[in-house]
Amino acid sequence: MITGYDTARATRDLENKLAIQITGLTKLVLLTAKGGIRYYPAVRDKLKMEMFVLANQMISGDITADYWQAWLEQFGKGSLMSDSSQNAGLITYMNSDAWNRLRSKGSKVVVGRGQGNYRSIDGTVRYSGGGYAGVDLEELAARGGIDPKFKATPPSYFLRIAIQSNRERILKGVAQVLEEFPYHRYFKEVKD
């Protein structure tokens, strides 16, 4: 005769199975993301995976990169960078002191800064001699006249693509755990 259900044990065991599955799926997304990095290879070493279980209600696998070049890799740089419809942080960046005021917000072409100290995108304070103030640095870099780091790069959307390309696997993996979990084993029975 069934006398109840061991909800606490069932919840704990289901949560553990989901955590194992989500950890594996997060690793899959992480490896896919690393494979999608094209322009800033150092970002690969800065990607990290974290798992969170929030109040027994949500299990989250996060992939983060606490590294400024990850932003450039994801959304591009210069005239080729994605617009604010694809990059929610762009307007904040353009309104920050890291944005070169000589640079057009429309074309977003990288141009030289005026003479003086400035805060770069990585947060460090640097000095510009002002010799290229307002000059299109992307074009100069493309012609080989200056360091190629000033060339524009298109967005790779490496994180977005990693998630989208694994979407079906993620959904199927979580569904598999939920469908195959032995819920029936947690009924409490009185033994004769």
XYZ file of C-alpha atoms in Angstrom:
192
model
C 0.000 0.000 0.000
C 1.337 3.459 -0.950
C 1.499 5.804 2.035
C 3.199 8.853 0.535
C 5.966 10.172 -1.626
C 9.530 11.028 -0.583
C 9.521 14.454 -2.214
C 12.746 15.656 -0.591
C 14.788 12.665 -1.820
C 13.184 12.722 -5.271
C 13.886 16.438 -5.620
C 17.509 16.034 -4.485
C 18.155 13.107 -6.844
C 16.470 14.822 -9.816
C 18.423 17.987 -9.120
C 21.680 15.993 -9.058
C 20.882 14.282 -12.379
C 19.961 17.636 -13.944
C 23.139 19.238 -12.594
C 25.261 16.472 -14.142
C 23.478 16.846 -17.491
C 23.670 20.661 -17.445
C 27.370 20.528 -16.550
C 28.026 18.342 -19.593
C 25.932 20.563 -21.842
C 27.656 23.686 -20.551
C 31.046 22.101 -21.325
C 29.792 21.378 -24.844
C 28.790 25.024 -25.309
C 32.129 26.161 -23.854
C 34.104 24.024 -26.315
C 31.940 25.221 -29.203
C 32.455 28.844 -28.126
C 36.231 28.369 -27.974
C 36.138 26.979 -31.501
C 34.268 30.058 -32.748
C 36.896 32.587 -31.627
C 38.621 34.041 -34.691
C 40.205 37.422 -33.995
C 41.341 37.461 -30.363
C 42.797 34.029 -29.480
C 43.600 35.066 -25.889
C 39.844 35.029 -25.201
C 39.908 31.190 -25.384
C 42.007 31.047 -22.220
C 39.749 33.528 -20.415
C 36.476 31.665 -20.923
C 35.262 29.895 -17.826
C 32.315 27.801 -16.855
C 30.301 28.171 -13.658
C 27.376 26.211 -12.278
C 24.708 27.618 -9.983
C 21.812 26.004 -8.164
C 19.437 28.703 -7.011
C 17.161 27.842 -4.094
C 16.364 24.378 -5.468
C 14.401 26.062 -8.247
C 16.886 26.656 -11.021
C 20.132 25.117 -12.196
C 22.232 27.404 -14.336
C 25.357 26.753 -16.351
C 27.115 30.008 -17.240
C 29.992 30.686 -19.580
C 31.756 33.945 -18.898
C 34.857 35.786 -19.987
C 36.095 38.457 -17.632
C 38.321 39.850 -20.342
C 37.835 42.995 -22.395
C 38.759 41.373 -25.750
C 35.797 38.990 -25.430
C 33.553 42.000 -26.124
C 35.536 42.797 -29.298
C 35.377 39.154 -30.401
C 31.653 38.845 -29.783
C 30.520 42.185 -31.263
C 33.374 43.247 -33.550
C 35.471 46.382 -33.647
C 35.479 49.645 -35.541
C 33.353 50.169 -38.628
C 32.474 46.447 -38.737
C 31.141 46.189 -35.157
C 27.522 45.226 -34.646
C 24.991 47.934 -33.940
C 23.028 48.477 -30.733
C 20.264 46.106 -31.861
C 22.793 43.244 -31.561
C 24.948 44.692 -28.777
C 23.039 45.985 -25.768
C 26.213 47.506 -24.272
C 27.163 49.607 -27.281
C 25.273 52.768 -26.325
C 26.757 52.660 -22.817
C 30.236 52.266 -24.327
C 29.695 55.126 -26.799
C 28.585 57.380 -23.947
C 31.516 56.418 -21.711
C 34.876 58.149 -21.402
C 36.468 55.186 -23.252
C 34.798 56.295 -26.525
C 36.983 58.587 -28.660
C 34.977 61.814 -29.090
C 36.596 62.381 -32.527
C 35.045 59.120 -33.700
C 31.733 59.102 -35.572
C 28.957 57.274 -33.761
C 27.392 56.561 -37.158
C 30.233 54.911 -39.067
C 32.124 53.848 -35.902
C 35.446 53.981 -37.842
C 38.450 53.915 -35.492
C 40.225 57.270 -35.676
C 43.210 58.735 -33.863
C 42.691 60.595 -30.607
C 43.680 64.124 -29.766
C 46.760 64.793 -27.669
C 46.488 63.846 -24.020
C 45.555 61.058 -21.618
C 42.540 58.872 -22.298
C 40.919 55.732 -20.875
C 41.037 52.822 -23.328
C 38.420 50.089 -23.689
C 40.401 47.835 -21.335
C 40.166 50.507 -18.630
C 43.792 51.577 -18.608
C 44.828 55.201 -18.911
C 47.008 55.813 -21.941
C 48.587 58.788 -23.650
C 48.095 59.905 -27.255
C 50.547 62.252 -28.914
C 47.708 63.451 -31.143
C 49.646 62.975 -34.392
C 46.778 60.978 -35.932
C 43.904 62.938 -34.348
C 40.773 62.324 -36.431
C 42.652 60.208 -39.028
C 41.049 56.924 -40.174
C 43.296 54.359 -38.464
C 41.445 51.413 -40.002
C 42.465 52.477 -43.484
C 46.083 53.091 -42.458
C 46.247 49.660 -40.790
C 44.714 47.971 -43.850
C 47.421 49.529 -46.043
C 50.156 48.440 -43.634
C 51.038 51.979 -42.569
C 50.427 51.314 -38.877
C 49.924 48.401 -36.469
C 47.278 45.956 -37.801
C 45.544 46.000 -34.378
C 43.711 49.101 -35.620
C 41.916 47.155 -38.382
C 38.178 46.698 -38.034
C 36.942 43.215 -37.184
C 33.443 41.855 -37.790
C 31.480 40.294 -34.941
C 31.946 36.563 -34.538
C 29.046 36.180 -32.070
C 30.991 33.191 -30.754
C 28.860 32.831 -27.594
C 25.530 33.295 -29.335
C 26.451 30.808 -32.053
C 27.718 28.287 -29.479
C 24.363 28.350 -27.705
C 22.262 28.365 -30.881
C 24.195 25.548 -32.522
C 23.720 23.383 -29.430
C 20.115 24.410 -28.732
C 18.528 21.119 -29.788
C 21.106 19.084 -27.865
C 20.460 21.194 -24.745
C 16.691 20.826 -24.982
C 16.906 17.085 -25.666
C 19.426 16.544 -22.869
C 17.290 18.231 -20.231
C 14.126 16.549 -21.540
C 15.850 13.159 -21.424
C 16.615 13.549 -17.720
C 13.059 14.646 -16.959
C 11.493 11.856 -19.020
C 13.749 9.023 -17.826
C 13.890 9.938 -14.154
C 12.480 7.042 -12.054
C 9.781 9.021 -10.251
C 8.042 5.779 -9.243
C 10.918 4.737 -6.988
C 10.116 7.468 -4.488
C 6.668 6.267 -3.451
C 6.602 5.183 0.183
C 5.018 1.810 0.790
C 4.004 -0.100 3.843
C 5.556 -3.542 3.766
C 3.413 -6.452 4.989
